[in-house]
Coordinates of C-alpha atoms and ligand atoms in Angstrom, one line a residue:
M236 CA 0.0 0.0 0.4
S237 CA 1.4 4.0 -0.8
N238 CA 1.3 6.5 1.3
L239 CA -0.9 8.0 0.4
Q240 CA -3.8 5.3 -0.2
A241 CA -2.9 4.4 3.6
K242 CA -3.7 8.4 3.6
E243 CA -6.4 8.6 1.7
Q244 CA -8.1 5.2 3.6
L245 CA -7.1 6.9 7.4
N246 CA -9.4 10.0 6.2
N247 CA -11.9 7.4 5.7
T248 CA -11.8 5.4 9.1
Q249 CA -13.6 6.0 11.9
T250 CA -11.5 5.2 14.9
K251 CA -11.6 2.3 16.9
T252 CA -13.9 2.7 20.2
E253 CA -15.8 0.4 21.8
K254 CA -20.5 0.9 22.5
C255 CA -20.7 -0.1 26.0
S256 CA -24.1 -2.7 25.2
G257 CA -25.7 -0.6 28.6
C258 CA -25.1 2.8 28.6
G259 CA -23.3 3.1 25.3
A260 CA -20.7 5.1 26.5
N261 CA -17.1 4.3 25.9
M262 CA -15.5 1.5 27.5
K263 CA -12.4 0.8 29.1
F264 CA -9.5 -2.1 28.3
N265 CA -9.9 -2.9 32.5
P266 CA -6.1 -3.9 33.4
E267 CA -6.8 -5.4 37.0
L268 CA -10.3 -7.6 35.2
Q269 CA -8.3 -7.9 31.3
K270 CA -11.6 -7.5 30.6
L271 CA -13.4 -3.9 29.0
Y272 CA -15.0 -2.2 31.5
C273 CA -18.1 0.5 31.3
E274 CA -16.9 2.8 34.2
H275 CA -20.5 4.4 34.1
C276 CA -22.7 1.4 34.4
E277 CA -19.8 -1.3 35.5
S278 CA -21.1 -3.5 32.5
T279 CA -17.8 -5.4 31.2
K280 CA -17.2 -7.4 28.2
E281 CA -14.9 -10.2 26.7
F282 CA -12.8 -9.7 23.4
E283 CA -10.8 -11.9 22.0
Q284 CA -7.4 -12.7 23.4
K285 CA -5.0 -14.2 21.1
V286 CA -1.4 -15.7 22.8
N287 CA 0.5 -17.5 19.8
F288 CA 2.0 -14.7 18.0
H289 CA 4.0 -15.2 15.3
E290 CA 7.7 -13.4 15.1
Y291 CA 8.6 -12.5 11.5
S292 CA 12.0 -13.6 10.5
L293 CA 14.8 -10.1 9.4
H294 CA 14.6 -9.8 5.4
E295 CA 10.8 -10.1 6.2
V296 CA 10.5 -6.7 6.6
I297 CA 13.9 -4.1 6.2
G298 CA 13.8 -3.1 3.6
N299 CA 9.8 -4.1 2.8
D300 CA 7.0 -1.1 3.4
Y301 CA 4.3 -4.6 2.8
F302 CA 3.5 -4.1 6.3
Y303 CA 0.0 -3.1 6.7
N304 CA -0.9 0.2 9.1
R305 CA -3.5 0.7 12.3
E306 CA -5.5 2.9 10.8
E307 CA -8.0 2.8 13.3
A308 CA -5.5 5.2 15.5
V309 CA -4.6 8.8 15.7
V310 CA -1.1 9.9 15.6
F311 CA -1.3 13.2 18.2
N312 CA 2.3 15.5 18.4
C313 CA 3.2 17.6 21.6
S314 CA 4.7 20.0 20.0
N315 CA 6.2 21.1 23.2
C316 CA 8.2 18.1 23.8
G317 CA 7.9 16.2 20.6
A318 CA 6.7 12.8 21.6
K319 CA 3.9 11.3 19.9
I320 CA 1.0 10.0 21.1
V321 CA -1.4 7.4 19.4
L322 CA -4.8 7.2 20.8
N323 CA -7.3 5.4 19.6
E324 CA -10.4 8.0 19.6
D325 CA -10.3 11.2 18.5
Q326 CA -9.4 13.5 21.4
S327 CA -9.7 16.7 21.6
S328 CA -8.0 17.5 24.4
I329 CA -5.1 15.6 25.9
V330 CA -2.1 15.8 28.2
C331 CA 1.1 15.1 27.2
P332 CA 2.6 12.2 29.1
F333 CA 6.5 13.1 29.1
C334 CA 5.8 16.9 29.6
G335 CA 2.2 17.2 31.4
T336 CA 1.3 20.1 28.5
S337 CA -1.9 20.2 26.4
H338 CA 0.5 22.0 23.1
V339 CA -0.3 18.1 21.5
Q340 CA -2.7 18.3 18.4
K341 CA -3.8 15.9 16.6
T342 CA -1.5 14.8 12.8
E343 CA -2.5 13.7 9.6
E344 CA 0.4 11.1 10.6
L345 CA 0.1 7.0 10.0
A346 CA -0.1 5.2 13.2
G347 CA 2.8 2.8 11.4
I348 CA 3.7 -0.9 11.9
K349 CA 0.9 -3.4 13.1
P350 CA 2.3 -4.6 16.6
T351 CA 2.8 -8.4 16.4
A352 CA 2.7 -8.9 20.7
I353 CA 1.2 -7.0 23.6
Q354 CA 2.0 -7.4 26.5
P355 CA -1.0 -5.8 28.7
F356 CA -1.1 -3.0 32.0
L357 CA -1.6 -5.9 34.5
F358 CA -2.5 -3.1 37.5
G359 CA -4.0 0.6 37.0
I360 CA -2.7 3.4 37.6
K361 CA -4.3 4.0 41.6
K362 CA -1.5 1.0 41.9
A363 CA 1.3 2.6 39.7
V364 CA 0.5 6.2 42.1
E365 CA 1.5 3.3 45.0
Y366 CA 4.8 1.5 43.4
A367 CA 5.8 5.3 42.9
K368 CA 4.7 6.9 46.1
N369 CA 6.5 3.7 47.7
W370 CA 10.5 3.8 45.6
A371 CA 9.3 7.7 45.5
K372 CA 9.9 7.2 50.2
K373 CA 13.2 5.8 49.3
R374 CA 14.6 8.8 47.4
F375 CA 15.6 10.6 50.5
F376 CA 17.0 13.9 49.3
A377 CA 13.8 13.6 46.6
P378 CA 11.5 17.3 48.4
R379 CA 9.0 16.6 50.6
A380 CA 6.6 18.0 47.7
F381 CA 7.8 15.7 45.1
K382 CA 6.4 12.8 47.1
S383 CA 3.0 13.9 49.2
T384 CA 1.9 16.1 45.5
L385 CA 2.9 12.4 43.7
S386 CA -1.4 11.4 42.0
P387 CA -3.3 9.8 39.4
N388 CA -2.7 12.8 37.8
N389 CA 0.4 13.0 37.2
V390 CA 0.2 9.4 36.1
K391 CA 0.0 7.4 32.9
G392 CA -0.3 4.6 30.6
V393 CA 0.8 4.6 27.6
Y394 CA 2.1 1.4 25.5
T395 CA 5.3 1.8 24.6
P396 CA 7.0 0.1 21.6
A397 CA 9.9 -1.7 21.4
F398 CA 11.3 -5.2 19.0
T399 CA 12.4 -8.5 20.8
F400 CA 14.9 -10.3 18.4
D401 CA 16.0 -13.7 18.7
S402 CA 19.1 -15.6 17.1
E403 CA 20.9 -17.7 17.0
T404 CA 25.1 -16.9 16.3
S405 CA 28.3 -18.7 15.9
S406 CA 31.2 -16.5 15.8
S407 CA 35.3 -18.1 15.6
Y408 CA 37.9 -16.2 17.9
Y409 CA 41.0 -15.3 18.4
G410 CA 43.0 -12.7 21.1
R411 CA 45.2 -12.9 24.0
I412 CA 44.7 -12.8 27.5
G413 CA 46.7 -12.7 30.9
K414 CA 47.1 -14.0 33.8
R415 CA 48.7 -12.0 37.0
H416 CA 52.1 -13.9 38.8
T417 CA 54.2 -13.2 41.7
R418 CA 57.3 -13.5 42.6
T419 CA 60.5 -12.3 44.7
V420 CA 63.0 -10.3 43.0
G421 CA 66.7 -9.3 44.7
S422 CA 68.3 -10.7 48.5
G423 CA 68.5 -9.0 51.1
K424 CA 67.5 -5.1 51.6
N425 CA 66.7 -5.6 48.2
K426 CA 64.3 -8.6 47.9
R427 CA 60.7 -7.2 47.5
T428 CA 58.2 -9.1 45.3
E429 CA 56.3 -8.2 41.5
T430 CA 53.5 -8.9 40.4
Y431 CA 54.3 -9.8 36.1
I432 CA 52.2 -11.3 33.7
V433 CA 52.2 -14.9 31.1
W434 CA 50.6 -14.1 28.5
R435 CA 48.8 -16.8 26.2
T436 CA 46.6 -16.5 23.1
I437 CA 43.2 -18.0 22.7
S438 CA 41.5 -18.5 18.9
G439 CA 38.2 -20.6 18.7
N440 CA 34.8 -21.0 18.0
F441 CA 31.5 -20.3 20.8
N442 CA 27.4 -20.3 19.5
M443 CA 25.4 -19.4 21.6
N444 CA 21.4 -19.0 21.4
F445 CA 19.7 -15.4 22.2
D446 CA 15.9 -15.4 22.9
D447 CA 13.7 -11.9 22.8
V448 CA 16.8 -9.3 23.5
L449 CA 14.1 -6.6 24.4
I450 CA 15.2 -2.9 22.4
T451 CA 13.0 -0.1 22.3
A452 CA 12.3 1.9 19.7
G453 CA 11.4 5.1 21.2
T454 CA 14.0 7.4 22.0
K455 CA 11.8 9.2 25.0
F456 CA 11.7 6.2 26.4
D457 CA 15.5 4.9 25.4
Q458 CA 17.5 1.7 26.7
S459 CA 18.8 2.7 29.9
K460 CA 15.7 2.8 31.0
L461 CA 13.7 0.3 29.5
N462 CA 16.7 -2.0 31.4
K463 CA 16.2 -0.6 34.9
I464 CA 11.8 -1.5 34.7
S465 CA 13.0 -4.9 33.1
P466 CA 12.2 -7.4 33.2
Y467 CA 9.2 -8.0 30.7
D468 CA 8.0 -11.6 30.1
T469 CA 7.6 -10.8 26.0
N470 CA 7.1 -14.5 25.7
S471 CA 4.0 -14.9 27.9
G472 CA 1.9 -10.9 25.5
K473 CA -0.6 -11.0 23.7
V474 CA -2.1 -11.0 19.6
F475 CA -1.7 -7.3 19.1
T476 CA -5.5 -5.8 19.6
E477 CA -6.9 -2.4 19.3
Q478 CA -8.9 -3.7 22.6
Y479 CA -6.0 -3.7 24.8
M480 CA -5.7 0.3 24.0
L481 CA -8.8 1.2 25.1
G482 CA -8.7 3.7 27.8
F483 CA -4.9 3.7 27.8
M484 CA -2.2 6.0 25.1
G485 CA 0.8 4.9 22.8
Y486 CA 4.1 6.1 22.0
H487 CA 4.9 6.9 18.4
Y488 CA 7.6 4.6 18.2
D489 CA 10.6 6.4 15.9
R490 CA 13.8 4.7 15.7
D491 CA 13.0 2.2 13.1
I492 CA 14.4 -2.6 12.6
D493 CA 17.1 -1.5 11.3
S494 CA 18.8 1.1 13.6
C495 CA 17.0 -1.7 16.9
W496 CA 18.8 -4.4 15.1
D497 CA 22.7 -2.7 14.9
E498 CA 21.5 -1.3 18.8
A499 CA 20.3 -5.6 19.3
K500 CA 23.4 -6.7 17.9
I501 CA 25.7 -4.6 19.7
V502 CA 24.3 -5.8 22.7
I503 CA 24.6 -9.7 21.6
D504 CA 27.9 -9.2 20.9
S505 CA 29.0 -8.3 24.6
N506 CA 27.9 -10.8 25.8
I507 CA 29.2 -12.9 23.4
K508 CA 32.2 -11.1 24.2
R509 CA 31.9 -12.0 28.2
G510 CA 30.6 -15.9 26.8
I511 CA 33.9 -16.9 25.6
L512 CA 35.4 -14.8 27.8
R513 CA 33.6 -17.4 30.2
Q514 CA 35.3 -20.6 29.7
Y515 CA 38.6 -19.0 30.7
N516 CA 41.0 -18.4 33.9
Y517 CA 42.4 -14.7 33.6
D518 CA 42.8 -11.0 35.0
V519 CA 43.8 -9.2 32.0
V520 CA 42.5 -9.2 27.5
D521 CA 45.6 -8.1 25.3
Y522 CA 42.4 -8.1 23.0
I523 CA 40.1 -10.2 21.5
N524 CA 38.5 -10.1 17.8
I525 CA 35.1 -12.0 17.3
S526 CA 33.2 -11.9 14.3
T527 CA 30.3 -13.7 14.5
T528 CA 27.5 -14.7 11.5
H529 CA 23.7 -14.3 12.3
E530 CA 21.7 -17.3 11.5
N531 CA 17.2 -17.4 13.0
V532 CA 16.6 -14.3 13.2
K533 CA 13.6 -13.2 14.0
Y534 CA 11.6 -10.5 15.7
K535 CA 9.0 -8.7 17.1
Y536 CA 7.5 -5.4 17.7
V537 CA 5.2 -5.5 20.6
L538 CA 4.2 -2.7 23.2
L539 CA 4.8 -2.8 26.5
P540 CA 2.7 -1.7 29.8
V541 CA 4.4 1.4 30.7
Y542 CA 3.3 3.7 33.5
V543 CA 4.7 7.0 32.7
G544 CA 5.1 9.3 35.8
N545 CA 5.8 13.4 34.7
F546 CA 6.3 15.7 38.2
P547 CA 7.0 19.5 37.4
F548 CA 9.5 21.7 39.5
K549 CA 11.1 24.6 39.4
K550 CA 10.5 25.1 35.9
K551 CA 11.7 21.1 34.9
V552 CA 9.4 18.9 34.3
Y553 CA 11.6 14.8 36.1
N554 CA 10.1 11.7 34.6
F555 CA 9.6 8.2 36.5
Y556 CA 8.3 4.5 34.6
V557 CA 6.5 2.4 36.4
N558 CA 6.6 -1.2 35.1
G559 CA 3.0 -1.8 34.1
A560 CA 3.9 -5.3 34.6
T561 CA 5.5 -5.9 37.9
G562 CA 5.3 -2.3 39.4
K563 CA 8.9 -1.5 38.8
T564 CA 9.8 1.6 38.8
H565 CA 12.1 4.8 38.1
G566 CA 13.1 7.8 37.5
K567 CA 14.6 10.8 37.7
T568 CA 13.5 12.9 41.2
P569 CA 13.8 16.8 41.4
I570 CA 16.7 17.0 44.6
S571 CA 15.8 19.4 47.4
F572 CA 18.7 22.4 48.5
W573 CA 17.4 22.0 52.5
K574 CA 18.4 18.5 52.7
V575 CA 21.7 18.3 51.0
F576 CA 22.7 21.6 52.2
F577 CA 21.3 19.9 55.4
T578 CA 23.2 15.9 55.6
V579 CA 25.9 17.9 54.5
L580 CA 25.9 20.6 57.3
F581 CA 25.8 17.3 60.0
G582 CA 28.4 15.4 57.9
L583 CA 30.9 18.6 58.7
A584 CA 29.5 19.1 62.2
V585 CA 30.3 15.4 63.4
L586 CA 34.2 15.7 61.5
G587 CA 34.0 19.1 63.5
G588 CA 33.3 17.2 66.4
I589 CA 36.4 14.1 65.7
A590 CA 38.4 16.5 64.3
Y591 CA 38.1 18.6 68.0
L592 CA 38.3 15.6 70.0
I593 CA 41.2 14.3 68.7
Y594 CA 42.4 17.6 68.6
M595 CA 41.9 17.5 73.2
G596 CA 43.5 13.8 73.0
N597 CA 46.2 15.4 71.8
I598 CA 47.4 18.4 73.9
S599 CA 45.5 16.8 77.8
Ligands
ZN812 ZN1 -22.7 1.0 30.2
ZN813 ZN1 5.5 16.6 25.6

């Protein structure tokens, strides 16, 4: 399908919502029930949930654009922070989950390729705020205002895009590693121990299989953030259908599969290197050259549940992230100047006290 055709189709389609059969309100996906739920009359509705998703081979996609678009979704752009948000409803006013502003406008952009799999949220926003509060409590230098004002208004459920890659790798390698030894040299007054390194060259073949190397496809929610709130059990996801999105936001991917695969290869390479070196007893690596071939590379495009929190404090916005399946939380908090100030002051007072005692001890 050409871009133009896709665009025409976009203009002709309605966004995908599910109306409550009881009262006509829009139903939302409820993480606790894992069903659609009407907040007005409390009726629920099941939808088909499949678990056997297909993993695609990599040459099925790289250089190809036959993947069909999600026609029911609308893409919004935040002019404040650049985030692109995907919604199933054509809402007139939305708040950006990343920067908390409402400088968010509807665009004509396409929602892009349809995800292969989705990991549904497993708990609702109230629970997410609890997880965030527990995390904030342990942030000693965070200002009290941060800990006390965290509320559901600061937190949005956002499905964030990622790719998983499988690969069967075979590598050949050669290199030089060394082991430290000590010996005693000299005699009499000059007797001393010195350290020396015994080098050896290594070479061989090494095979390693990778399953679901998880790489973020969104620059705002980057790899280090994803790693901090991982793991995600990506093999237990569901086949994507739009119903899971109802009542939630999506974060539009802004990295393509080629660059994600490049990043996956970096992750894979460092694991291979560790795997090779683990076979040896060594203290230092002089060099190691590894050349790797990938076979049977499979990927899937998954949506991960992340509660994105934003907290504006003194003209800056601080983001934190809650894993929507496990509750694991990570983020930045503002730092209270006074907490740091008094801690340093207290530390200096203790040091001063010790110095005074030593001084008094010395003159008496
Ligand atoms: Zn209803
Ligand atoms: Zn924004």
